[in-house]
Amino acid sequence: PLTLWTPDCDDVVAQLGDLQGRRKNGKVALPNGETVDVTNLDKVFWPEGRLTKGDLLRYYTRVAPLILPVIDRRPLVMKRLPNGVDGQSFYQHRAPEPVPAGVHIETLPDDDVPARLIGGSLTTLLYMAQLASISMDPFFSTVDALHTPDQVAIDLDPQPGATFAQILEVARSVHEVLLRAGVTGFPKTSGSEGLHIFVPLQPGTPYQAGMLFCQIVASMVATAHPAVATVERTVSKRKPGTIYVDYLQNIEGKTLACAYSARASRFAGVSTPLTWAEVHGDVRPEQFTIATVLDRISEVGDLWAGTRGHDGADLLAALARLGARG
């Protein structure tokens, strides 16, 4: 069992609860001595479950030990929903000016964005949640190796009329291809309607190589299961009830919601790491919300930890295996 609750964490959660209970704005003192200004904690972000902005900040405080390593040193793109999941949203690449002490920003080389938020600290995490950035959407590379991703992902995106059972069917096919390639994949729910499968890469792998590998895997899956899977890029040409096997999220600068990220889905979903046994079973994304997923983590541990410290896929060897067996 994994225990996330610590006295420091409990203290931050208690401060957030006290301010929300009194309907007050204020400063929250963090364990490292920094503070975060918070406002409107009682604003409802998820009407279906009456979950609030305060619930979001308390969730991120609890899950910080797991999500901070996932986004550490990665540029983040904000999708802000100041009026909750039923309100208008907008993307923000540029860090606000100025940012509070302790919020990490960097200017990236050859970037048209003056400064970007960089993940890795509780201060930055809670600051972004305070700005109503419900999900955490990092680059596939870190600021230390911007042009060489350390992971790629296949995004299974359901088209109208598709079911999650069909997504699981397609995910199993992706798993089969990865096994044939000798590559380790890590599945997780998207926190909304889809499913992501991440593959760690060897250091120095170019973005183009990672995307090409995902394109080959996606095309093999779509060819083997044309009734349920597609790689058609034009939305209007995709058949209803199919699953779009998206490999284009791996273009440099694009992002996906990371493991343990909250999402702006109606049910307040969390992008939750799964075992392959669960993918081959009957799991459902609605099981994992900001109100329930912490209990699951306590039971199963950090299923995403294996993505870090992994040797990474040798893509040339993987493609040779697929070619030899194709």
JSON list of N, CA, C and O in Angstrom, two decimals, residues 73-75 93-95 99 103-109 111 113-119 142-144 146:
[
{"chain": "A", "resi": 73, "resn": "ARG", "atom": "N", "xyz": [10.43, 19.43, -14.60]},
{"chain": "A", "resi": 73, "resn": "ARG", "atom": "CA", "xyz": [11.29, 20.03, -15.64]},
{"chain": "A", "resi": 73, "resn": "ARG", "atom": "C", "xyz": [10.63, 20.06, -17.02]},
{"chain": "A", "resi": 73, "resn": "ARG", "atom": "O", "xyz": [11.30, 20.27, -18.03]},
{"chain": "A", "resi": 74, "resn": "ARG", "atom": "N", "xyz": [9.32, 19.88, -17.07]},
{"chain": "A", "resi": 74, "resn": "ARG", "atom": "CA", "xyz": [8.62, 19.91, -18.35]},
{"chain": "A", "resi": 74, "resn": "ARG", "atom": "C", "xyz": [7.84, 21.21, -18.52]},
{"chain": "A", "resi": 74, "resn": "ARG", "atom": "O", "xyz": [7.13, 21.62, -17.59]},
{"chain": "A", "resi": 75, "resn": "PRO", "atom": "N", "xyz": [7.92, 21.85, -19.67]},
{"chain": "A", "resi": 75, "resn": "PRO", "atom": "CA", "xyz": [7.04, 22.99, -19.95]},
{"chain": "A", "resi": 75, "resn": "PRO", "atom": "C", "xyz": [5.59, 22.53, -19.94]},
{"chain": "A", "resi": 75, "resn": "PRO", "atom": "O", "xyz": [5.27, 21.42, -20.37]},
{"chain": "A", "resi": 93, "resn": "HIS", "atom": "N", "xyz": [-0.29, 29.55, -23.29]},
{"chain": "A", "resi": 93, "resn": "HIS", "atom": "CA", "xyz": [1.09, 29.05, -23.32]},
{"chain": "A", "resi": 93, "resn": "HIS", "atom": "C", "xyz": [2.01, 29.95, -22.49]},
{"chain": "A", "resi": 93, "resn": "HIS", "atom": "O", "xyz": [2.95, 29.46, -21.88]},
{"chain": "A", "resi": 94, "resn": "ARG", "atom": "N", "xyz": [1.71, 31.21, -22.50]},
{"chain": "A", "resi": 94, "resn": "ARG", "atom": "CA", "xyz": [2.58, 32.19, -21.86]},
{"chain": "A", "resi": 94, "resn": "ARG", "atom": "C", "xyz": [2.34, 32.24, -20.36]},
{"chain": "A", "resi": 94, "resn": "ARG", "atom": "O", "xyz": [1.20, 32.26, -19.90]},
{"chain": "A", "resi": 95, "resn": "ALA", "atom": "N", "xyz": [3.41, 32.26, -19.59]},
{"chain": "A", "resi": 95, "resn": "ALA", "atom": "CA", "xyz": [3.28, 32.41, -18.14]},
{"chain": "A", "resi": 95, "resn": "ALA", "atom": "C", "xyz": [2.77, 33.81, -17.82]},
{"chain": "A", "resi": 95, "resn": "ALA", "atom": "O", "xyz": [3.15, 34.79, -18.48]},
{"chain": "A", "resi": 99, "resn": "VAL", "atom": "N", "xyz": [4.90, 36.30, -11.96]},
{"chain": "A", "resi": 99, "resn": "VAL", "atom": "CA", "xyz": [4.46, 35.12, -11.23]},
{"chain": "A", "resi": 99, "resn": "VAL", "atom": "C", "xyz": [4.96, 35.22, -9.79]},
{"chain": "A", "resi": 99, "resn": "VAL", "atom": "O", "xyz": [5.99, 35.86, -9.53]},
{"chain": "A", "resi": 103, "resn": "VAL", "atom": "N", "xyz": [7.19, 30.05, -8.17]},
{"chain": "A", "resi": 103, "resn": "VAL", "atom": "CA", "xyz": [6.60, 29.51, -9.40]},
{"chain": "A", "resi": 103, "resn": "VAL", "atom": "C", "xyz": [7.69, 29.50, -10.47]},
{"chain": "A", "resi": 103, "resn": "VAL", "atom": "O", "xyz": [8.30, 30.52, -10.76]},
{"chain": "A", "resi": 104, "resn": "HIS", "atom": "N", "xyz": [7.93, 28.34, -11.03]},
{"chain": "A", "resi": 104, "resn": "HIS", "atom": "CA", "xyz": [9.06, 28.15, -11.94]},
{"chain": "A", "resi": 104, "resn": "HIS", "atom": "C", "xyz": [8.66, 28.50, -13.38]},
{"chain": "A", "resi": 104, "resn": "HIS", "atom": "O", "xyz": [7.71, 27.93, -13.92]},
{"chain": "A", "resi": 105, "resn": "ILE", "atom": "N", "xyz": [9.38, 29.43, -13.97]},
{"chain": "A", "resi": 105, "resn": "ILE", "atom": "CA", "xyz": [9.19, 29.76, -15.38]},
{"chain": "A", "resi": 105, "resn": "ILE", "atom": "C", "xyz": [10.56, 29.76, -16.06]},
{"chain": "A", "resi": 105, "resn": "ILE", "atom": "O", "xyz": [11.59, 29.96, -15.41]},
{"chain": "A", "resi": 106, "resn": "GLU", "atom": "N", "xyz": [10.55, 29.50, -17.36]},
{"chain": "A", "resi": 106, "resn": "GLU", "atom": "CA", "xyz": [11.78, 29.58, -18.14]},
{"chain": "A", "resi": 106, "resn": "GLU", "atom": "C", "xyz": [11.47, 30.07, -19.54]},
{"chain": "A", "resi": 106, "resn": "GLU", "atom": "O", "xyz": [10.38, 29.82, -20.08]},
{"chain": "A", "resi": 107, "resn": "THR", "atom": "N", "xyz": [12.44, 30.77, -20.12]},
{"chain": "A", "resi": 107, "resn": "THR", "atom": "CA", "xyz": [12.37, 31.15, -21.52]},
{"chain": "A", "resi": 107, "resn": "THR", "atom": "C", "xyz": [13.10, 30.09, -22.31]},
{"chain": "A", "resi": 107, "resn": "THR", "atom": "O", "xyz": [14.29, 29.84, -22.08]},
{"chain": "A", "resi": 108, "resn": "LEU", "atom": "N", "xyz": [12.40, 29.45, -23.24]},
{"chain": "A", "resi": 108, "resn": "LEU", "atom": "CA", "xyz": [13.00, 28.38, -24.01]},
{"chain": "A", "resi": 108, "resn": "LEU", "atom": "C", "xyz": [13.69, 28.94, -25.25]},
{"chain": "A", "resi": 108, "resn": "LEU", "atom": "O", "xyz": [13.25, 29.94, -25.82]},
{"chain": "A", "resi": 109, "resn": "PRO", "atom": "N", "xyz": [14.77, 28.32, -25.68]},
{"chain": "A", "resi": 109, "resn": "PRO", "atom": "CA", "xyz": [15.47, 28.81, -26.86]},
{"chain": "A", "resi": 109, "resn": "PRO", "atom": "C", "xyz": [14.61, 28.71, -28.12]},
{"chain": "A", "resi": 109, "resn": "PRO", "atom": "O", "xyz": [13.86, 27.73, -28.29]},
{"chain": "A", "resi": 111, "resn": "ASP", "atom": "N", "xyz": [11.92, 30.09, -29.00]},
{"chain": "A", "resi": 111, "resn": "ASP", "atom": "CA", "xyz": [10.50, 29.95, -28.71]},
{"chain": "A", "resi": 111, "resn": "ASP", "atom": "C", "xyz": [9.84, 31.31, -28.85]},
{"chain": "A", "resi": 111, "resn": "ASP", "atom": "O", "xyz": [10.38, 32.32, -28.39]},
{"chain": "A", "resi": 113, "resn": "VAL", "atom": "N", "xyz": [7.16, 32.12, -27.39]},
{"chain": "A", "resi": 113, "resn": "VAL", "atom": "CA", "xyz": [6.49, 32.41, -26.12]},
{"chain": "A", "resi": 113, "resn": "VAL", "atom": "C", "xyz": [7.55, 32.98, -25.16]},
{"chain": "A", "resi": 113, "resn": "VAL", "atom": "O", "xyz": [8.58, 32.35, -24.92]},
{"chain": "A", "resi": 114, "resn": "PRO", "atom": "N", "xyz": [7.33, 34.18, -24.62]},
{"chain": "A", "resi": 114, "resn": "PRO", "atom": "CA", "xyz": [8.37, 34.82, -23.79]},
{"chain": "A", "resi": 114, "resn": "PRO", "atom": "C", "xyz": [8.83, 33.99, -22.60]},
{"chain": "A", "resi": 114, "resn": "PRO", "atom": "O", "xyz": [10.02, 33.96, -22.28]},
{"chain": "A", "resi": 115, "resn": "ALA", "atom": "N", "xyz": [7.89, 33.35, -21.90]},
{"chain": "A", "resi": 115, "resn": "ALA", "atom": "CA", "xyz": [8.25, 32.50, -20.75]},
{"chain": "A", "resi": 115, "resn": "ALA", "atom": "C", "xyz": [7.14, 31.48, -20.55]},
{"chain": "A", "resi": 115, "resn": "ALA", "atom": "O", "xyz": [5.95, 31.79, -20.74]},
{"chain": "A", "resi": 116, "resn": "ARG", "atom": "N", "xyz": [7.53, 30.28, -20.17]},
{"chain": "A", "resi": 116, "resn": "ARG", "atom": "CA", "xyz": [6.57, 29.20, -19.95]},
{"chain": "A", "resi": 116, "resn": "ARG", "atom": "C", "xyz": [6.66, 28.71, -18.51]},
{"chain": "A", "resi": 116, "resn": "ARG", "atom": "O", "xyz": [7.73, 28.74, -17.89]},
{"chain": "A", "resi": 117, "resn": "LEU", "atom": "N", "xyz": [5.54, 28.21, -18.01]},
{"chain": "A", "resi": 117, "resn": "LEU", "atom": "CA", "xyz": [5.53, 27.57, -16.71]},
{"chain": "A", "resi": 117, "resn": "LEU", "atom": "C", "xyz": [6.20, 26.21, -16.83]},
{"chain": "A", "resi": 117, "resn": "LEU", "atom": "O", "xyz": [6.00, 25.48, -17.80]},
{"chain": "A", "resi": 118, "resn": "ILE", "atom": "N", "xyz": [7.00, 25.87, -15.81]},
{"chain": "A", "resi": 118, "resn": "ILE", "atom": "CA", "xyz": [7.74, 24.61, -15.79]},
{"chain": "A", "resi": 118, "resn": "ILE", "atom": "C", "xyz": [7.32, 23.81, -14.56]},
{"chain": "A", "resi": 118, "resn": "ILE", "atom": "O", "xyz": [7.32, 24.34, -13.44]},
{"chain": "A", "resi": 119, "resn": "GLY", "atom": "N", "xyz": [6.98, 22.55, -14.77]},
{"chain": "A", "resi": 119, "resn": "GLY", "atom": "CA", "xyz": [6.48, 21.73, -13.68]},
{"chain": "A", "resi": 119, "resn": "GLY", "atom": "C", "xyz": [7.56, 21.25, -12.74]},
{"chain": "A", "resi": 119, "resn": "GLY", "atom": "O", "xyz": [8.76, 21.27, -13.06]},
{"chain": "A", "resi": 142, "resn": "THR", "atom": "N", "xyz": [11.81, 17.41, -21.66]},
{"chain": "A", "resi": 142, "resn": "THR", "atom": "CA", "xyz": [12.10, 18.32, -20.56]},
{"chain": "A", "resi": 142, "resn": "THR", "atom": "C", "xyz": [12.89, 19.53, -21.08]},
{"chain": "A", "resi": 142, "resn": "THR", "atom": "O", "xyz": [13.40, 19.52, -22.20]},
{"chain": "A", "resi": 143, "resn": "VAL", "atom": "N", "xyz": [13.00, 20.55, -20.24]},
{"chain": "A", "resi": 143, "resn": "VAL", "atom": "CA", "xyz": [13.76, 21.73, -20.65]},
{"chain": "A", "resi": 143, "resn": "VAL", "atom": "C", "xyz": [15.24, 21.42, -20.83]},
{"chain": "A", "resi": 143, "resn": "VAL", "atom": "O", "xyz": [15.96, 22.17, -21.48]},
{"chain": "A", "resi": 144, "resn": "ASP", "atom": "N", "xyz": [15.69, 20.30, -20.28]},
{"chain": "A", "resi": 144, "resn": "ASP", "atom": "CA", "xyz": [17.10, 19.93, -20.38]},
{"chain": "A", "resi": 144, "resn": "ASP", "atom": "C", "xyz": [17.42, 19.22, -21.70]},
{"chain": "A", "resi": 144, "resn": "ASP", "atom": "O", "xyz": [18.59, 19.08, -22.05]},
{"chain": "A", "resi": 146, "resn": "LEU", "atom": "N", "xyz": [15.11, 19.57, -24.88]},
{"chain": "A", "resi": 146, "resn": "LEU", "atom": "CA", "xyz": [13.84, 19.98, -25.48]},
{"chain": "A", "resi": 146, "resn": "LEU", "atom": "C", "xyz": [13.51, 19.25, -26.77]},
{"chain": "A", "resi": 146, "resn": "LEU", "atom": "O", "xyz": [12.35, 18.98, -27.05]}
]
